[in-house]
Each structure stands twice: as structure tokens, then as C-alpha cells.
Tab-separated table of C-alpha atoms and ligand atoms in Angstrom:
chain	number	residue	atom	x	y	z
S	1	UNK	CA	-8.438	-4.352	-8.674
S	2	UNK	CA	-10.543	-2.112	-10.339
S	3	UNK	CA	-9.986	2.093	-9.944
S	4	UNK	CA	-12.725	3.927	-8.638
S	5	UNK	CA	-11.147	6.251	-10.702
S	6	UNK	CA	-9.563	6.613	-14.185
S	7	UNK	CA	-8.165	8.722	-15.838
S	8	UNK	CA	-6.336	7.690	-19.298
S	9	UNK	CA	-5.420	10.268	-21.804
S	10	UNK	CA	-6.918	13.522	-20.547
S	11	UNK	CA	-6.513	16.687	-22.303
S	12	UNK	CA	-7.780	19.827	-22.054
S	13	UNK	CA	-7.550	23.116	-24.324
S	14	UNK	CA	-8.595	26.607	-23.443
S	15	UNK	CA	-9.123	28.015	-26.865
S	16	UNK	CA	-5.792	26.886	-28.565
S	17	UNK	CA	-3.982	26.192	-25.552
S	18	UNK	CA	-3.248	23.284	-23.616
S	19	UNK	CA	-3.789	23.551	-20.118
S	20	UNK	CA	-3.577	19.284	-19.765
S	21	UNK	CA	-1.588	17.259	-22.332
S	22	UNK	CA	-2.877	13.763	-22.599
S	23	UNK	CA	-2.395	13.021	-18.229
S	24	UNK	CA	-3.272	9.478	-16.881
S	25	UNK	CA	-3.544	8.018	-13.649
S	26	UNK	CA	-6.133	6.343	-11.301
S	27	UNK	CA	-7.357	6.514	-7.736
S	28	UNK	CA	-8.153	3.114	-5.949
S	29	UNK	CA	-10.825	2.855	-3.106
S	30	UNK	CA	-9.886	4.316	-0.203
S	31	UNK	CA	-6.841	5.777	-1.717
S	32	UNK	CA	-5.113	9.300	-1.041
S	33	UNK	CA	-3.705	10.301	-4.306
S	34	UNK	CA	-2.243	13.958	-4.665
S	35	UNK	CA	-1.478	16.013	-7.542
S	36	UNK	CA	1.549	18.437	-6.741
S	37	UNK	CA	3.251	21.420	-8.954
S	38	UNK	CA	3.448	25.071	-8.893
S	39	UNK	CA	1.112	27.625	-10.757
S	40	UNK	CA	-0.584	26.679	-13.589
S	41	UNK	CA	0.768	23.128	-14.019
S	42	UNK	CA	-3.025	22.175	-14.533
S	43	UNK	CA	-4.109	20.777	-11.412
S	44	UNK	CA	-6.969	22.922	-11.167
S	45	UNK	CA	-7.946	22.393	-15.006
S	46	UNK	CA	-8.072	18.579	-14.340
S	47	UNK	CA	-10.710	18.732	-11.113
S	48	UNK	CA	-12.657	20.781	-12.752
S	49	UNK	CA	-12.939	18.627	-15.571
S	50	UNK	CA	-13.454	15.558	-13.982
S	51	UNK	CA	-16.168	17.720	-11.582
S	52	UNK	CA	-17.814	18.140	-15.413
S	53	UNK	CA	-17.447	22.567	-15.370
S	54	UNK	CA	-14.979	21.889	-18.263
S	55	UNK	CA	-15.233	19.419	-21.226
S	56	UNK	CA	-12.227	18.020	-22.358
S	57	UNK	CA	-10.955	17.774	-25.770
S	58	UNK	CA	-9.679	14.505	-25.653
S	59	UNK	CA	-9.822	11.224	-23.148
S	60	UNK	CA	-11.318	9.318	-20.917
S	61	UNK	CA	-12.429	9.249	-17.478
S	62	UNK	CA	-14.145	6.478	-15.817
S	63	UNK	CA	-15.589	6.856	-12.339
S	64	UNK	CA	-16.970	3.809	-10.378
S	65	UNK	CA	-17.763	2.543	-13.695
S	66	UNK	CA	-19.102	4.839	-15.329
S	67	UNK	CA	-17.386	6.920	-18.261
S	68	UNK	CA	-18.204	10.415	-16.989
S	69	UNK	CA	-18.037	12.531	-20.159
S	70	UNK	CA	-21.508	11.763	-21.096
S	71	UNK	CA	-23.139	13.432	-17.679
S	72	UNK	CA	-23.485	17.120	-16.651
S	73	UNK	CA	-22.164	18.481	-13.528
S	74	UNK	CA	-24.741	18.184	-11.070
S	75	UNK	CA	-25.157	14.454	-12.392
S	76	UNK	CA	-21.382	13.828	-11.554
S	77	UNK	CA	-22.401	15.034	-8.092
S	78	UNK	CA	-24.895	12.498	-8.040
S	79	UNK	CA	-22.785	10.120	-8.705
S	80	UNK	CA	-21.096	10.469	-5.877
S	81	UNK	CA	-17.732	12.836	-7.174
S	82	UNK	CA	-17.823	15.995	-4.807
S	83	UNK	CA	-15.340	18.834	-4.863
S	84	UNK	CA	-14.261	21.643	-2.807
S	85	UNK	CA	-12.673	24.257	-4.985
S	86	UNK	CA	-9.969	26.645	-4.827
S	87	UNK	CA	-11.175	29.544	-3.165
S	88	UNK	CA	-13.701	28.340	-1.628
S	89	UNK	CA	-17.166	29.773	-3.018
S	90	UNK	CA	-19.107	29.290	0.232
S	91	UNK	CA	-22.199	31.432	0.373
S	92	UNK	CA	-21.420	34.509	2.766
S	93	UNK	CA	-24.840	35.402	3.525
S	94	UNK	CA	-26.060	32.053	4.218
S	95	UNK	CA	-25.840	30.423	7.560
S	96	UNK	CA	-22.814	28.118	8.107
S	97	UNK	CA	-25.696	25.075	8.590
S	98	UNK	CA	-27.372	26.302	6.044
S	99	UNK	CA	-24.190	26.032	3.637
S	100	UNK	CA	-23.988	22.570	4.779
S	101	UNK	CA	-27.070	21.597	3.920
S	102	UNK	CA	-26.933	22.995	0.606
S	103	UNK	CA	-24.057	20.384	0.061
S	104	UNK	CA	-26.686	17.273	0.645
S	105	UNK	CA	-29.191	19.303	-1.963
S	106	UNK	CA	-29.239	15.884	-3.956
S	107	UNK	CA	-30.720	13.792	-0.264
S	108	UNK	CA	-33.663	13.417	0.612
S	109	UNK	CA	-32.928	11.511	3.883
S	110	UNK	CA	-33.199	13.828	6.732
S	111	UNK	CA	-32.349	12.029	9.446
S	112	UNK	CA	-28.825	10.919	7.629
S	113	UNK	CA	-28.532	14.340	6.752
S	114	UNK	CA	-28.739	15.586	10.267
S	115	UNK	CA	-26.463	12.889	10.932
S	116	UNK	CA	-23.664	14.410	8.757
S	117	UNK	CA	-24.012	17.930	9.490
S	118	UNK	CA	-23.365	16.186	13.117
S	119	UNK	CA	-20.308	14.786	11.641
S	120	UNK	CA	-19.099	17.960	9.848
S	121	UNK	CA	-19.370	19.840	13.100
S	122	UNK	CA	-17.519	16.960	15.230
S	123	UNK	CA	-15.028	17.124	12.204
S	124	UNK	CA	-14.348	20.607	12.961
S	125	UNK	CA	-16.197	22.193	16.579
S	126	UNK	CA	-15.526	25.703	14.965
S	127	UNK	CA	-18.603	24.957	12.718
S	128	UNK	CA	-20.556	23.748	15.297
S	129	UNK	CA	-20.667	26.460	17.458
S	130	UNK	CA	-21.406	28.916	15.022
S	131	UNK	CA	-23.975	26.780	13.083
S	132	UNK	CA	-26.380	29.953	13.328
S	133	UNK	CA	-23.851	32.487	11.753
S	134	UNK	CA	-23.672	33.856	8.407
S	135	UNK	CA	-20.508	32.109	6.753
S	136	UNK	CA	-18.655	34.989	5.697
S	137	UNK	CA	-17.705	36.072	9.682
S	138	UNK	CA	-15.551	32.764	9.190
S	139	UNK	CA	-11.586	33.553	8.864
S	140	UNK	CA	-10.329	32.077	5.781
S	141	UNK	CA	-9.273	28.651	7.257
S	142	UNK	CA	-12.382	28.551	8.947
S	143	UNK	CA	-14.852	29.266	5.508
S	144	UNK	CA	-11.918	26.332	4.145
S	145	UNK	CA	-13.159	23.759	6.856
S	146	UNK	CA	-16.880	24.816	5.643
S	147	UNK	CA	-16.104	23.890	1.885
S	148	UNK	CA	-14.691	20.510	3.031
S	149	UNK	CA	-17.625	19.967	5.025
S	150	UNK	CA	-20.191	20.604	2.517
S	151	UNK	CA	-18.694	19.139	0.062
S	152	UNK	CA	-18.562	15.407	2.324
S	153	UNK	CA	-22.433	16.333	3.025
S	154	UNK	CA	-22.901	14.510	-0.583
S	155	UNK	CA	-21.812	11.647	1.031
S	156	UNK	CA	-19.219	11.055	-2.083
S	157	UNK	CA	-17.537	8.253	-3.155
S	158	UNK	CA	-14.490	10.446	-4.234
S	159	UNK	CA	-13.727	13.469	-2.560
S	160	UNK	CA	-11.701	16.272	-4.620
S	161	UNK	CA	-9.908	19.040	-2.515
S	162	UNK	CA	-8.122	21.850	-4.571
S	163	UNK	CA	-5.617	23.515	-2.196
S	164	UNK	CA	-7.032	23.301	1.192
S	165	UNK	CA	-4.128	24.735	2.684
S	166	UNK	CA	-4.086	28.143	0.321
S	167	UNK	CA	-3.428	30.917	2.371
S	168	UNK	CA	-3.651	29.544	5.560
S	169	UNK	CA	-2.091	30.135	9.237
S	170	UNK	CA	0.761	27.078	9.490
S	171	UNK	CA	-2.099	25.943	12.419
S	172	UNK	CA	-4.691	26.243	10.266
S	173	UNK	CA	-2.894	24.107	7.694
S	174	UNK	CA	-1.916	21.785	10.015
S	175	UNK	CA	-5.417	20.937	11.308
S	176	UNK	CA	-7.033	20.424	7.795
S	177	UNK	CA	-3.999	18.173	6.799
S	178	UNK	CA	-4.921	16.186	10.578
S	179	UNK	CA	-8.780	16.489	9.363
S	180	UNK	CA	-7.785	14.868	5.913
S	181	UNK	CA	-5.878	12.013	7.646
S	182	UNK	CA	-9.011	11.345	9.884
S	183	UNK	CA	-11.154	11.360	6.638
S	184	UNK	CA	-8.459	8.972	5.077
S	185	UNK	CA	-8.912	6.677	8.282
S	186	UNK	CA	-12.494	6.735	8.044
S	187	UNK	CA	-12.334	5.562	4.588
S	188	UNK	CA	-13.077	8.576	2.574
S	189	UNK	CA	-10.978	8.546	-1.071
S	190	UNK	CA	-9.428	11.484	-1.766
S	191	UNK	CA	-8.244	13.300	-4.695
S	192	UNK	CA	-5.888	16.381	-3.140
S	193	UNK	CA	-4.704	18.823	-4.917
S	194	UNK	CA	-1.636	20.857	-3.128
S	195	UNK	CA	0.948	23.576	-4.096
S	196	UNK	CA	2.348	22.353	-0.186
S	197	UNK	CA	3.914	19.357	-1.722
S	198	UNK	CA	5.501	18.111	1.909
S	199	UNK	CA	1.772	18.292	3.765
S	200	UNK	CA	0.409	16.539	0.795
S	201	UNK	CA	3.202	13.639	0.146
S	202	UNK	CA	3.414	12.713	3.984
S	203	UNK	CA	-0.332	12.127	4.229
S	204	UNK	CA	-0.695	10.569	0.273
S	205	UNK	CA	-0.493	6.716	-1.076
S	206	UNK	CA	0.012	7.861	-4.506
S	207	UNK	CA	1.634	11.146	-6.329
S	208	UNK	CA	2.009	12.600	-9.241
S	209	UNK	CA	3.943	15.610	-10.165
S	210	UNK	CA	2.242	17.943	-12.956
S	211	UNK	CA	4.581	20.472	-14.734
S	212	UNK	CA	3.329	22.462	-17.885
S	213	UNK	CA	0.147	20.264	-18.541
S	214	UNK	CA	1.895	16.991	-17.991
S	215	UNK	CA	2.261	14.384	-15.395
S	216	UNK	CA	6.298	14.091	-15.127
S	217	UNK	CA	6.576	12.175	-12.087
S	218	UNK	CA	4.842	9.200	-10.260
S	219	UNK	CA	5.186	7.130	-6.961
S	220	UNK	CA	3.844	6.702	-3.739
S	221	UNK	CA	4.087	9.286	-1.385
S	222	UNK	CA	6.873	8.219	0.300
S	223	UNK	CA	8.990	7.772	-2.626
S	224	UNK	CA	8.261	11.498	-4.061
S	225	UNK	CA	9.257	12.858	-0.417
S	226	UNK	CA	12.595	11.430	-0.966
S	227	UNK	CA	13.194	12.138	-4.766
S	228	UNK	CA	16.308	14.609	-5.057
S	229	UNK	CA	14.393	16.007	-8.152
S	230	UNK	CA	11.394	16.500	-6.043
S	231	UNK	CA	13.198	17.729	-2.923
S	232	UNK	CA	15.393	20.639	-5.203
S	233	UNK	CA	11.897	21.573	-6.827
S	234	UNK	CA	8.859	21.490	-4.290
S	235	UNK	CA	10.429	21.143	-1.350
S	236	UNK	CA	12.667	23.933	-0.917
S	237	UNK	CA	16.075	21.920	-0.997
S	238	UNK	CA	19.380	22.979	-2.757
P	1	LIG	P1	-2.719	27.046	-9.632
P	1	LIG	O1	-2.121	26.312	-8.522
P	1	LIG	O2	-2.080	28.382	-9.878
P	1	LIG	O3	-4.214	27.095	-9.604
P	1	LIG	P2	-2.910	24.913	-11.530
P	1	LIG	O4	-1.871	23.847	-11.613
P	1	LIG	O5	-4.158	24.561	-10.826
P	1	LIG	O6	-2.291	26.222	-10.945
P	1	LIG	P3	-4.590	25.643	-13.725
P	1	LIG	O7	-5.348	26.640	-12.938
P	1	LIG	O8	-5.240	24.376	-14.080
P	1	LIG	O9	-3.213	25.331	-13.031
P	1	LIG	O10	-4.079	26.371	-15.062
P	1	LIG	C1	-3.391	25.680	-16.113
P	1	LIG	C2	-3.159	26.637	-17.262
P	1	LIG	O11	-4.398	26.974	-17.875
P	1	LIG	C3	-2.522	27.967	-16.852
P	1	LIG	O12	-1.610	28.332	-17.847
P	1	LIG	C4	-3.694	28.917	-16.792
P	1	LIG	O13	-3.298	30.238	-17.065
P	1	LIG	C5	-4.584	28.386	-17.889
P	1	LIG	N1	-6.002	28.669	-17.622
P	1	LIG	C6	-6.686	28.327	-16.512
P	1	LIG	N2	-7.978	28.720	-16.604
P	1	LIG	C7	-8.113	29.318	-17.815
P	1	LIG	C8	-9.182	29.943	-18.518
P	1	LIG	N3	-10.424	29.995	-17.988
P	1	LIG	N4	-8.913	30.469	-19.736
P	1	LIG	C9	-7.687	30.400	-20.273
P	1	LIG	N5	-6.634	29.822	-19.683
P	1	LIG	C10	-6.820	29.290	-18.467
């Protein structure tokens, strides 16, 4: 079967240094595939280069057939790659619809757009009833649920999360890990990144564990959950 996503070889320097040292793995349709390690392992680095916002110094990356290094940001978008960052970058002044919409900015079908902003509010009600209000009177979780849900207004083929759960309430966490598992259910492929390495092995097919730049360890979720390395490192064990 082919990936919808591949990744083969990726590197990626700021200045002299390596932040990502020649990584490779892929992402199959429908897929939940999570990239786990603590600070500065390079998780980030690697969305943000396969979003486009950072061109990488060596590799290869081909999405739904296409190798991506040749297109600019807002073309990856296009074709159908979205991401919610780390720290969410939702526009405070802007009206939590209004932030939504600015997530379908590449549609031009209105109906299907009202359609999703339906389906970001069902997703999470909080949005919903405060369509009206500016975004930044959202809590923290709550502004998080807004980036997921503009960034699935793009109708993507491959949806990127960087740390949903950072800095959230363990309620808070647990609803966007339930709201990722309905996305997973409905279909949606997901690239997660997570520094929560249990929430994000339990819900992922596939797992790899970045240290320093590298990918050192691969498997399906199930298998990393039960890894003694992985345990004694991410998951709190002795
Ligand atoms: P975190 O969970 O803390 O975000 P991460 O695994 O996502 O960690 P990255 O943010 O990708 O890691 O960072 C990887 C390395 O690259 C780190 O050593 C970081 O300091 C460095 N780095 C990140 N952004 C830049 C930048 N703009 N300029 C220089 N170095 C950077």
C-alpha cells in the first residue's frame, strides 16, 4: 500500500545545528501515527517542515504523491496537509466563527463550509455556544479545541497536531484525546505530536520515539506502551 505520507531521510539544520538527523517513517491512510520524546527531540522541527515554514537541508517527503519540497506553505495547505501548532496562534480578537472560517480560507464552497463549522461546533459544544465571542475569552484548552477545529476546516487529508494536550486540565486533556479518537473513527489521518507519551500511545497505530534529532524507537502503539525502555523513560516507571 502506498503512504499518504513519507518521509525518508529528513534533516534539518538551524544554522550549524541539527535539530533532525536524517528521520524516516510514513503515515498510511487513516492511520494515527505519533511522534513522542521530551524537549527538543525535534518533533516540532519536523511538522513544521513538512507544514513547509522550514526547508530542510536534506530528504524527502512525499505527500499523497506529491514530493512536497518544491511547494510553499500555503500550497501544502492546499494540498490538503493542515496543522495545528504548538501554542496555538488563534487570533484573540477575532470571533471564535470567524477563526474557523479563516481555516477554510482556501474554499470556496459555502454551504460545505457551513457544514464544517457545524461539525467543529458538534465536535466540541464549547465553540458553539460562543461562536459570537472574541477567541481570546477561551481558557487555554478551550482556544486548543479552536486550533483543532480550524485547522480540520481545510478539510485535510493529513491532519498534524503538535501537543494538544500542553498545559492542559487532566479533563481538558482527556476530552481532546476522546475528540482525536472520534476524528480517528471518522477517518481523519493524523500525525500527533505528544510530550504525554501514555495519551498518545493508547490512542496511536504507529510510534516513533525521537531523542536528540533521531528516531530511536519504532512500533505500534501498543508495543511502545509496553517497552521497559519506553516505560523507565516516558512513562514515569522505575
Ligand atoms: P518541544 O517539545 O520542547 O517543543 P521538540 O521535540 O518539538 O521539543 P524542537 O522544538 O523541534 O523540539 O527543537 C529541536 C531542537 O532545535 C532544539 O534543540 C531547539 O532548541 C532547536 N531549535 C528549535 N527552533 C530553533 C530555532 N528557530 N533556532 C535555533 N534552534 C532551534
Amino acid at each position: 500500500m502506498t503512504a499518504l505520507l513519507e518521509v525518508d531521510d529528513l534533516t534539518v539544520a538551524y544554522g550549524k545545528i541539527e535539530a533532525v538527523k536524517g528521520i524516516s517513517f510514513t503515515v498510511q491512510e487513516g492511520e494515527v501515527v505519533t511522534l513522542i520524546g521530551t524537549n527538543g527531540a525535534g518533533k516540532t522541527t519536523t511538522l513544521r517542515t513538512l507544514s513547509g515554514l522550514i526547508k530542510p537541508s536534506c530528504g524527502n517527503v512525499i505527500f499523497n504523491g506529491k514530493t512536497l519540497g518544491k511547494y510553499r506553505a500555503d500550497e501544502i495547505v492546499s494540498l490538503g496537509l493542515a496543522h495545528s501548532p504548538e501554542g496555538r496562534h488563534i487570533f484573540p480578537r477575532m470571533t471564535i466563527e470567524d477563526n474557523l472560517r479563516l481555516g477554510a480560507y482556501l474554499r470556496k464552497d459555502t454551504e460545505g463550509i457551513n457544514k464544517d463549522i457545524q461539525h467543529a461546533c458538534d465536535l466540541f459544544p464549547i465553540l458553539g455556544e460562543r461562536k459570537k465571542q472574541a477567541a481570546g475569552t477561551l481558557s487555554g484548552g478551550e482556544q486548543q479545541m479552536l486550533a483543532m477545529g480550524r485547522a480540520l476546516m481545510s478539510q485535510p487529508k493529513l491532519l498534524m497536531l503538535d501537543e494538544p494536550s500542553m498545559g492542559l486540565s487532566p479533563i481538558m486533556m482527556q476530552k481532546i484525546m476522546q475528540t482525536i479518537r472520534e476524528l480517528k473513527a471518522e477517518g481523519t489521518t493524523i500525525l500527533l505530536v505528544e510530550q504525554n507519551a501514555q495519551a498518545a500511545l493508547s490512542l496511536a497505530d504507529q510510534g516513533h520515539v525521537m531523542e536528540i534529532g533521531n528516531i530511536v524507537l519504532s512500533g505500534t502503539g501498543q508495543d511502545l506502551l509496553t517497552d521497559e525502555s519506553v516505560r523507565k523513560a516516558y512513562l514515569g516507571e522505575d
